[in-house]
PDB file of C-alpha atoms and ligand atoms in Angstrom:
ATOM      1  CA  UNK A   1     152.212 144.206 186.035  1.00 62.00           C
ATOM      2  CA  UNK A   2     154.059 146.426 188.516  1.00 85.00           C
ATOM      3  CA  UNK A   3     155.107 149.857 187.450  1.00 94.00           C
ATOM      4  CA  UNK A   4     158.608 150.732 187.292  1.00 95.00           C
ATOM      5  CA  UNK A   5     159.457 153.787 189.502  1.00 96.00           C
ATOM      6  CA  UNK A   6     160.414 157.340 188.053  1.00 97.00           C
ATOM      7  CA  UNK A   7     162.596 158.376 186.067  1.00 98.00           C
ATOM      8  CA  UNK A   8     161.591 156.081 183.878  1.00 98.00           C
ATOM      9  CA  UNK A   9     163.579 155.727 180.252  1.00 98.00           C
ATOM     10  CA  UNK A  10     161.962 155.052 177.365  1.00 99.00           C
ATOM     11  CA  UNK A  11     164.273 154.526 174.384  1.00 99.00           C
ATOM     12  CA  UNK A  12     162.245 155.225 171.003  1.00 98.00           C
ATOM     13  CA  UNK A  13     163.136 153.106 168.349  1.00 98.00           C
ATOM     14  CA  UNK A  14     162.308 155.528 165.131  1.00 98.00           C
ATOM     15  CA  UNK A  15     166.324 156.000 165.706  1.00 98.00           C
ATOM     16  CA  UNK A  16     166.926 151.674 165.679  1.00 98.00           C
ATOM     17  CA  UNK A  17     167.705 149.898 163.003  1.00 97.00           C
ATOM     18  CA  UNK A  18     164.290 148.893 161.050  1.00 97.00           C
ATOM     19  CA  UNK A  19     166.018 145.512 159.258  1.00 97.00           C
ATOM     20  CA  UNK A  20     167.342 144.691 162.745  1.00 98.00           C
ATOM     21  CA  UNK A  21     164.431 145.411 165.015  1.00 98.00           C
ATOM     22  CA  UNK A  22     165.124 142.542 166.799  1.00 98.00           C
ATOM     23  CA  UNK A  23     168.608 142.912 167.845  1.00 98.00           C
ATOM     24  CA  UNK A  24     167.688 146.949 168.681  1.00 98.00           C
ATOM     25  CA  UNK A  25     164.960 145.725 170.705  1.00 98.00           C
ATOM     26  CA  UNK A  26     167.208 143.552 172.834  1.00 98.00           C
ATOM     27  CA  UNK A  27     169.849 146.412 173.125  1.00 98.00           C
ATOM     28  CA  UNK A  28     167.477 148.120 175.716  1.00 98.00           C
ATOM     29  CA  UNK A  29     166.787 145.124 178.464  1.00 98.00           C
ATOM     30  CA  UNK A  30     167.962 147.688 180.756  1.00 98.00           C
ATOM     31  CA  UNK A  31     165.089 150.505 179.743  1.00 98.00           C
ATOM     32  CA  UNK A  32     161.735 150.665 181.062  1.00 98.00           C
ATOM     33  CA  UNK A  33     159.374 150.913 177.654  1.00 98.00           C
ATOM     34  CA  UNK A  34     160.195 150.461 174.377  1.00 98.00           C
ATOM     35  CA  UNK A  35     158.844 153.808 172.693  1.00 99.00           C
ATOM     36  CA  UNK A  36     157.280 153.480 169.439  1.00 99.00           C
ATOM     37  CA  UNK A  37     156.408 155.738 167.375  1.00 98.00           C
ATOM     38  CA  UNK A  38     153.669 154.947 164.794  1.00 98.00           C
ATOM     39  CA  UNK A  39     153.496 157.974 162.140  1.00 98.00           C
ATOM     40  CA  UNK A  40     150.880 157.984 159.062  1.00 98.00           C
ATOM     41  CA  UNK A  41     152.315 160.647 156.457  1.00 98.00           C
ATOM     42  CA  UNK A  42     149.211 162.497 156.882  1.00 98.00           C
ATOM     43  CA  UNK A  43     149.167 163.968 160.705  1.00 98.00           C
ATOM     44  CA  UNK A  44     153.139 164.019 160.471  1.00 98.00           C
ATOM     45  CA  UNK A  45     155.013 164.366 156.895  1.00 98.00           C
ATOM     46  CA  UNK A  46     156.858 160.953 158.225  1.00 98.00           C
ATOM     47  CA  UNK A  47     155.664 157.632 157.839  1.00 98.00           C
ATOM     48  CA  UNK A  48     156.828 154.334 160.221  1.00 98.00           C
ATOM     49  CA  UNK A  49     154.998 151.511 160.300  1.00 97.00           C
ATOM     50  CA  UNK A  50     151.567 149.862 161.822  1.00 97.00           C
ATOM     51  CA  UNK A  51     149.771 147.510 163.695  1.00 97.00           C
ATOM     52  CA  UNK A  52     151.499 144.430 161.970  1.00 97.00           C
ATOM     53  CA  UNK A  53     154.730 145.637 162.642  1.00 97.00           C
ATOM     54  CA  UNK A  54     154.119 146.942 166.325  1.00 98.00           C
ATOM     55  CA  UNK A  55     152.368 143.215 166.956  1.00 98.00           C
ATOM     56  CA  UNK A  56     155.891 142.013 165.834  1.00 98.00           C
ATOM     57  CA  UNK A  57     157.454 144.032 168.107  1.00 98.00           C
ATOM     58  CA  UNK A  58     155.191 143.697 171.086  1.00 98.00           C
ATOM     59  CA  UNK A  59     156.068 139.915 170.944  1.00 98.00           C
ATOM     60  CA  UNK A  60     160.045 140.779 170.319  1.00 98.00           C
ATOM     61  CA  UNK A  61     160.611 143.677 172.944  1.00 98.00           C
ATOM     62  CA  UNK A  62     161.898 142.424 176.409  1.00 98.00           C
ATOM     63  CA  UNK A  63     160.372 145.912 177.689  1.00 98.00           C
ATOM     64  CA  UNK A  64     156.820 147.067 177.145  1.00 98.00           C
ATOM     65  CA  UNK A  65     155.922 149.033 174.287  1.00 98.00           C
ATOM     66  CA  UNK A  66     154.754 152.398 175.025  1.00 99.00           C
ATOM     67  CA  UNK A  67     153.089 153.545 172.000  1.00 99.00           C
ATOM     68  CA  UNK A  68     152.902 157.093 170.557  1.00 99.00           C
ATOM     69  CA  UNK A  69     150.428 157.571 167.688  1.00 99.00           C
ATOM     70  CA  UNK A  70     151.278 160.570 165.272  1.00 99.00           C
ATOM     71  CA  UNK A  71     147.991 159.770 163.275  1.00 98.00           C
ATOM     72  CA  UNK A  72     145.101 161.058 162.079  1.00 98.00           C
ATOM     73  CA  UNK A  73     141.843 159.619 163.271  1.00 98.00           C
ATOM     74  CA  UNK A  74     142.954 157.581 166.260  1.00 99.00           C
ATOM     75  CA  UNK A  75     139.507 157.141 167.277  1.00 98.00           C
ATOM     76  CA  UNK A  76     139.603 154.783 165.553  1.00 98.00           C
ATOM     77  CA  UNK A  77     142.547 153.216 165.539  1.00 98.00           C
ATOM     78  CA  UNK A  78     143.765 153.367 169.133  1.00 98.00           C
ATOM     79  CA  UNK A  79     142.508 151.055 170.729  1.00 98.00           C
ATOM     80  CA  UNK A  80     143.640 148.131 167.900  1.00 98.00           C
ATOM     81  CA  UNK A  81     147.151 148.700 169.808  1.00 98.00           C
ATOM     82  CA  UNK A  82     145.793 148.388 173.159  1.00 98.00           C
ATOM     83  CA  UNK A  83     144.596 145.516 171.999  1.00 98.00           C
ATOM     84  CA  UNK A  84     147.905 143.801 170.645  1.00 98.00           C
ATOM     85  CA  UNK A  85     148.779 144.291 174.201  1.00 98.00           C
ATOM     86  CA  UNK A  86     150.699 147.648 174.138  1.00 98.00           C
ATOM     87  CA  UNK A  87     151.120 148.752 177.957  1.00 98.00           C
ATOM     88  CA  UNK A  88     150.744 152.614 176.839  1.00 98.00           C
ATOM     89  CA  UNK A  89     148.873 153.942 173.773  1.00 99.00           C
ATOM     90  CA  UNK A  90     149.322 157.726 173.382  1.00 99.00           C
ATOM     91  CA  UNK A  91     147.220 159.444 170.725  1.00 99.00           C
ATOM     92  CA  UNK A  92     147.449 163.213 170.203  1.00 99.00           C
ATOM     93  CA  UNK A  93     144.692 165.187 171.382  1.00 98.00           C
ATOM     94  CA  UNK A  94     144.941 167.492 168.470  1.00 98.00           C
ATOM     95  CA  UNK A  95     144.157 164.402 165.825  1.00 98.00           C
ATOM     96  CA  UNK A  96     141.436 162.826 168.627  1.00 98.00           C
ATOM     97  CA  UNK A  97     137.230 163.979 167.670  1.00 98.00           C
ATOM     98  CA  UNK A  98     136.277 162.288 170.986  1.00 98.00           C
ATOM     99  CA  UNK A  99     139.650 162.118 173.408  1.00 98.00           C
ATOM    100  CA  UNK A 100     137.664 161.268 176.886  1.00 98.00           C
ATOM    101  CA  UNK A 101     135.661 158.270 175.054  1.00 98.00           C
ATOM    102  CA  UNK A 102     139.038 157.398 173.260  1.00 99.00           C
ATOM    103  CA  UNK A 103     141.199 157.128 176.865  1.00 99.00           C
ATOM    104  CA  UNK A 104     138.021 155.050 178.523  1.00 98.00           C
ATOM    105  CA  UNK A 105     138.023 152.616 175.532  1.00 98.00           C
ATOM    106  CA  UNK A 106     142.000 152.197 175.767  1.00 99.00           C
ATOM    107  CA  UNK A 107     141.732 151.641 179.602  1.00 98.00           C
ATOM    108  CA  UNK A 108     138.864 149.526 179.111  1.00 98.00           C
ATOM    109  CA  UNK A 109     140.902 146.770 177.041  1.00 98.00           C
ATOM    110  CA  UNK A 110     143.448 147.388 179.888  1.00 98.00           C
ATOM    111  CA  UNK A 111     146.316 149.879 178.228  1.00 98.00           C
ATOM    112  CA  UNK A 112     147.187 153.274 180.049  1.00 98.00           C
ATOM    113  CA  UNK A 113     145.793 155.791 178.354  1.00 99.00           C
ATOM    114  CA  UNK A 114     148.089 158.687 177.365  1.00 99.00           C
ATOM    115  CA  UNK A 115     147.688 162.238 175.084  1.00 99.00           C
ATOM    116  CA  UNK A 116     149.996 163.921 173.489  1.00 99.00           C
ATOM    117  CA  UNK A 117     150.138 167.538 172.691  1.00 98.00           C
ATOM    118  CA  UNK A 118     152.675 169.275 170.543  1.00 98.00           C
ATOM    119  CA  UNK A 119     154.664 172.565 171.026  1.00 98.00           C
ATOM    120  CA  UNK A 120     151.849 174.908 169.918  1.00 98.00           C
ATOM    121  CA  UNK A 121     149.137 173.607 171.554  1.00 98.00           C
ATOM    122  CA  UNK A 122     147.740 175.278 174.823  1.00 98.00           C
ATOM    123  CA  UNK A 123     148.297 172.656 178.496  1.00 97.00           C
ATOM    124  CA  UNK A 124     144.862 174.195 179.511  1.00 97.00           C
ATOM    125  CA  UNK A 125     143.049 172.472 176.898  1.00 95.00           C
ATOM    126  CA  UNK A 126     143.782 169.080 179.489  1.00 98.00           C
ATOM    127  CA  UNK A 127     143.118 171.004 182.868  1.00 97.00           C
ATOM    128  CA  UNK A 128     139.330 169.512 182.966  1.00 96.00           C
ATOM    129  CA  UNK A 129     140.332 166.035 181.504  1.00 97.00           C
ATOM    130  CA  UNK A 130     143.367 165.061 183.464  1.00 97.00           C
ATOM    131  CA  UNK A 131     142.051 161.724 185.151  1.00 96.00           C
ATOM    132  CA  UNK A 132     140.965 160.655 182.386  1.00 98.00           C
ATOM    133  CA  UNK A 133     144.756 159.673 181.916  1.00 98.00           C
ATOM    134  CA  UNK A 134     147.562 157.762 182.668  1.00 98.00           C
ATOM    135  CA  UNK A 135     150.064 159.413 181.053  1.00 98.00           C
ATOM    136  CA  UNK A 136     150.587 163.551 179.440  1.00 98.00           C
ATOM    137  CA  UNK A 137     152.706 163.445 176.990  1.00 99.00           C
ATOM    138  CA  UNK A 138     154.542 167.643 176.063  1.00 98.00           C
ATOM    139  CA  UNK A 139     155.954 167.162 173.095  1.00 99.00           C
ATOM    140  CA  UNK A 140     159.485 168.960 173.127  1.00 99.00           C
ATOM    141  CA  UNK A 141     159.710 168.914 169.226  1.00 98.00           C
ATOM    142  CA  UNK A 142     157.433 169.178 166.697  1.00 98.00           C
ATOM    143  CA  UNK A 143     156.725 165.480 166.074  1.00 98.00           C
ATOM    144  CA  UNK A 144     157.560 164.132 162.984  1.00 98.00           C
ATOM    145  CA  UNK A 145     161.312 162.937 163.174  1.00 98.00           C
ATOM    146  CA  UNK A 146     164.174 161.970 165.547  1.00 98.00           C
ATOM    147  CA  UNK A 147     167.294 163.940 165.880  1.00 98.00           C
ATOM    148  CA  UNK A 148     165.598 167.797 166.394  1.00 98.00           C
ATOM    149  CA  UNK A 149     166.332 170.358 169.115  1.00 98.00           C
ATOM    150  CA  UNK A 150     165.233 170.521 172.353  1.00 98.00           C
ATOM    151  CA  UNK A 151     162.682 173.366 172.952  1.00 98.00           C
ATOM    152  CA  UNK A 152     162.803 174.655 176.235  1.00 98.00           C
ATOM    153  CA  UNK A 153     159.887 176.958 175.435  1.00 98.00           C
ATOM    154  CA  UNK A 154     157.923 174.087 176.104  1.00 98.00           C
ATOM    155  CA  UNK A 155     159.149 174.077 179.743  1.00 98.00           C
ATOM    156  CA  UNK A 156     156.479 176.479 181.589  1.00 98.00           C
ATOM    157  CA  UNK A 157     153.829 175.019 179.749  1.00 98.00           C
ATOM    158  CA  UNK A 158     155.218 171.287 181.402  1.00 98.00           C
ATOM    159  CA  UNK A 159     155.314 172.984 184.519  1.00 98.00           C
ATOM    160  CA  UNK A 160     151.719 174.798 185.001  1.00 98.00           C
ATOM    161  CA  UNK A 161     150.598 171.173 183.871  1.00 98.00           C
ATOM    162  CA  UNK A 162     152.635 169.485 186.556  1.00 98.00           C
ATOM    163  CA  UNK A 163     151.670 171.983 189.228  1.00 98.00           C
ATOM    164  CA  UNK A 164     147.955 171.827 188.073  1.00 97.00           C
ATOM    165  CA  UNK A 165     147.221 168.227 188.079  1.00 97.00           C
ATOM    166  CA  UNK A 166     149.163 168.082 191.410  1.00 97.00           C
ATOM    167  CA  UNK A 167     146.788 170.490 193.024  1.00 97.00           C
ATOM    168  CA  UNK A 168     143.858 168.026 191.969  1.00 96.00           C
ATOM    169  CA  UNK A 169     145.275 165.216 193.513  1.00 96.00           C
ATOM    170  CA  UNK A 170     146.408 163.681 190.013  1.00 96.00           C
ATOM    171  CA  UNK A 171     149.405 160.992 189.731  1.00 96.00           C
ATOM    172  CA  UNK A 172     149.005 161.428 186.016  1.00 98.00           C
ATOM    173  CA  UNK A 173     152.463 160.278 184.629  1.00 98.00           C
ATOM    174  CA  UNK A 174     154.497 163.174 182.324  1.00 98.00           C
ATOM    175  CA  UNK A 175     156.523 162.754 179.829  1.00 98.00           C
ATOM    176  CA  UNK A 176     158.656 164.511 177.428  1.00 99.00           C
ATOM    177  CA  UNK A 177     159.663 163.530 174.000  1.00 99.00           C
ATOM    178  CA  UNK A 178     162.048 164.969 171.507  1.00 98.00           C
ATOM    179  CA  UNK A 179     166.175 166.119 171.708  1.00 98.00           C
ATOM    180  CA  UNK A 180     165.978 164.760 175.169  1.00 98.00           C
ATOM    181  CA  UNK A 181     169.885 163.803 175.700  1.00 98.00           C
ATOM    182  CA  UNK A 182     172.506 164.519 178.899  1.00 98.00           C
ATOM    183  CA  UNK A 183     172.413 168.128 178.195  1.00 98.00           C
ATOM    184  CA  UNK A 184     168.567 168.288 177.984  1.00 98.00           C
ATOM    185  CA  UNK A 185     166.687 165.505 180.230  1.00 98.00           C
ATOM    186  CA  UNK A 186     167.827 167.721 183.680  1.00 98.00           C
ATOM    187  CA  UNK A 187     166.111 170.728 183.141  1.00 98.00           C
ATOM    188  CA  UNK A 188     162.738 168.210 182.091  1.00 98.00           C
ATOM    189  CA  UNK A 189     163.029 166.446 185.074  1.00 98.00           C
ATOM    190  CA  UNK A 190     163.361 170.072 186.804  1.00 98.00           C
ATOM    191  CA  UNK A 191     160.190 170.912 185.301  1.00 98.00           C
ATOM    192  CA  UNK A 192     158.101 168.001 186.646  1.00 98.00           C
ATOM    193  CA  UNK A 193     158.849 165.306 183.827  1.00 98.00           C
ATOM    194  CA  UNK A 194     159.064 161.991 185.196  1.00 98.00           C
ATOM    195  CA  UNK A 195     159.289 159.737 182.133  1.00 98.00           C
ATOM    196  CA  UNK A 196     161.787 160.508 179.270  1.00 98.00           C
ATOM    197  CA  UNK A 197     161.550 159.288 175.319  1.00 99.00           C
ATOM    198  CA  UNK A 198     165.148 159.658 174.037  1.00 98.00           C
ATOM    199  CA  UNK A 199     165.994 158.158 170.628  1.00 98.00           C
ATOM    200  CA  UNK A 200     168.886 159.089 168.883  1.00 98.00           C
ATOM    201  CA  UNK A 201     170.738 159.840 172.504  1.00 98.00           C
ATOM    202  CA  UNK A 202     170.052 156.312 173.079  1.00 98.00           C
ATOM    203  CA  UNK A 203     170.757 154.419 169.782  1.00 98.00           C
ATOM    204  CA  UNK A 204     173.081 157.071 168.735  1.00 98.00           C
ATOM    205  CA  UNK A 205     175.734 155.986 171.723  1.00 98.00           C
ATOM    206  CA  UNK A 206     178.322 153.020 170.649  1.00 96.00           C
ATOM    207  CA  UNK A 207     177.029 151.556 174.861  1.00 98.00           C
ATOM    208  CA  UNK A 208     173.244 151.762 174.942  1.00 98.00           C
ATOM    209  CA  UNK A 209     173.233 150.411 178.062  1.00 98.00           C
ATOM    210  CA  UNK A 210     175.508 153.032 179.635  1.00 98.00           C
ATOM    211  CA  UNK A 211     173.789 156.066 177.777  1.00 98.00           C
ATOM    212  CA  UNK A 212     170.334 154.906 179.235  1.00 98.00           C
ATOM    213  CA  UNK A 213     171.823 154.669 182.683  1.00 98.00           C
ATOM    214  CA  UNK A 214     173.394 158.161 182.027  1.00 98.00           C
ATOM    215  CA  UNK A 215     170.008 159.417 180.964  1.00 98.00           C
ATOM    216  CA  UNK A 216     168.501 157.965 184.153  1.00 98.00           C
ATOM    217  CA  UNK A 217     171.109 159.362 186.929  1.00 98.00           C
ATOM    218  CA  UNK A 218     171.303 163.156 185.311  1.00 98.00           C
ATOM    219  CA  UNK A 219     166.982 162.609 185.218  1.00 98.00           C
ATOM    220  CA  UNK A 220     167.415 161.804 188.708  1.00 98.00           C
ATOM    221  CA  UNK A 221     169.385 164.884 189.806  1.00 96.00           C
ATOM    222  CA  UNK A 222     167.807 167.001 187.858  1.00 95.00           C
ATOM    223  CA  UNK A 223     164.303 165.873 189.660  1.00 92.00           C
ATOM    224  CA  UNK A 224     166.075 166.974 192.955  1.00 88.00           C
ATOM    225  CA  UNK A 225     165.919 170.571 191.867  1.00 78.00           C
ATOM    226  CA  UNK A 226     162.634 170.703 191.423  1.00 72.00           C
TER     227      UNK A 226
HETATM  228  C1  DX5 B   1     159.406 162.513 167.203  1.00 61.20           C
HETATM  229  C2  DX5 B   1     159.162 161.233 167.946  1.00 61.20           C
HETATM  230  C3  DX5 B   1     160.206 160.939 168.929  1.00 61.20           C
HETATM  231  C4  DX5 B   1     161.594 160.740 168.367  1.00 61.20           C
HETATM  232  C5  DX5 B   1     162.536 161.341 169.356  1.00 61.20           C
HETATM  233  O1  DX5 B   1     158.258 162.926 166.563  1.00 61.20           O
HETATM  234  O2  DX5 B   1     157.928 161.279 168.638  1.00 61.20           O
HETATM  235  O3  DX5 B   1     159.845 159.830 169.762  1.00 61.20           O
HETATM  236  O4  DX5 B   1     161.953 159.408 168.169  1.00 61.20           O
HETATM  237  O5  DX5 B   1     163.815 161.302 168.826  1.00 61.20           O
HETATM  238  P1  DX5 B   1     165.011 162.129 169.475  1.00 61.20           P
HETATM  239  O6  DX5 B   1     165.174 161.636 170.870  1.00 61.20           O
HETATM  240  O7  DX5 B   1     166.165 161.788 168.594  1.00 61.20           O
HETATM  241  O8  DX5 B   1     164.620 163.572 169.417  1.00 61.20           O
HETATM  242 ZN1   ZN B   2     157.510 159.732 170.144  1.00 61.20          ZN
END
């Protein structure tokens, strides 16, 4: 599968409609991954849905599913999504006992391998592990629900990352998730972001198409200030 080029836009359907999944999913054609957020009630006080469901999806989407685990114990569950065919599976590396053996198994069955980390938690903690992935994922929320602020105190943390995994040679993807919207996604891109999760600015507009394009061209210009 070729890659589609930065900015990429991936729409996160915790802000679709869950009893018409199928018609939300074909709403973003125009989007690069379908972002989906799988949350357990235990790691996050939220709880979505699981393998079954995301299977469903994966054979419904007309984008690839990047998958974001908010769960406890993805060591062991992981790779199950790689293995429905999920193009991305992100677990966080806060929840993860083992995350270098956990990224080789999900690249192994042939998914990128991405980590998350939230607000609180330290970018140095990845300095020593970055090829081991595909994609960094700074959390610009505390995960756990759609529809919160943008933190922009997450910013310099995005942007040692960036600079660091530049200066070893690293095309690691990053991406951003939470209260990314017009007013938001620019100073992301700014700080090195290259792929952008944006639910409710995305399912929230009456012309999904036209707020994903938005999304892209103010991602774009913002990425020209960096
Ligand atoms: C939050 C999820 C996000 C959420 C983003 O924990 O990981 O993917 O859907 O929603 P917005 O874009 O509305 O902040
Ligand atoms: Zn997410």
């Amino acid at each position: 599968m070729s890659l589609p080029a930065a900015p990429r836009i991936n729409p996160s359907i915790l802000s679709a409609d869950f009893v018409n999944m199928q018609a939300d999913l074909a709403r973003i054609a125009t989007a690069d991954f379908a972002h989906v957020d799988v949350m357990d009630n235990h790691f996050v006080p939220n709880l979505t849905f699981g393998p079954q469901m995301v299977e469903r999806i994966q054979q419904t989407s007309p984008v690839p599913l990047d998958v974001h685990l908010m769960i406890e114990d993805p060591d062991r569950w992981a790779p199950g999504y790689a293995e429905i065919g999920a193009a991305s599976v992100t677990f966080h590396l806060e929840a993860a006992a083992d995350p270098v053996a956990l990224a080789r198994r999900l690249r192994g069955i042939g998914a990128r391998a991405g980590v998350a980390i939230k607000p609180g938690t330290p970018g140095e903690s990845l300095y020593d592990i970055l090829d081991e992935f595909d994609q960094i994922l700074v959390m610009t929320v505390e995960p756990g629900f759609g529809g919160q602020g943008f933190m922009p105190a997450t910013m310099p943390k995005l942007r040692s990352l960036v600079r660091e995994a530049r200066r070893r040679g690293s095309t690691v993807w990053f991406q951003v998730d939470g209260g990314v919207s017009d007013a938001t996604i620019a100073q992301a891109a700014e700080a090195g972001a290259d792929t952008f999760v944006a639910g409710s600015a995305v399912y929230g507009s009456d012309n999904v198409e036209a707020a994903i394009r938005g999304l892209r061209e103010r991602a774009r210009a913002g990425s020209l200030d960096s």
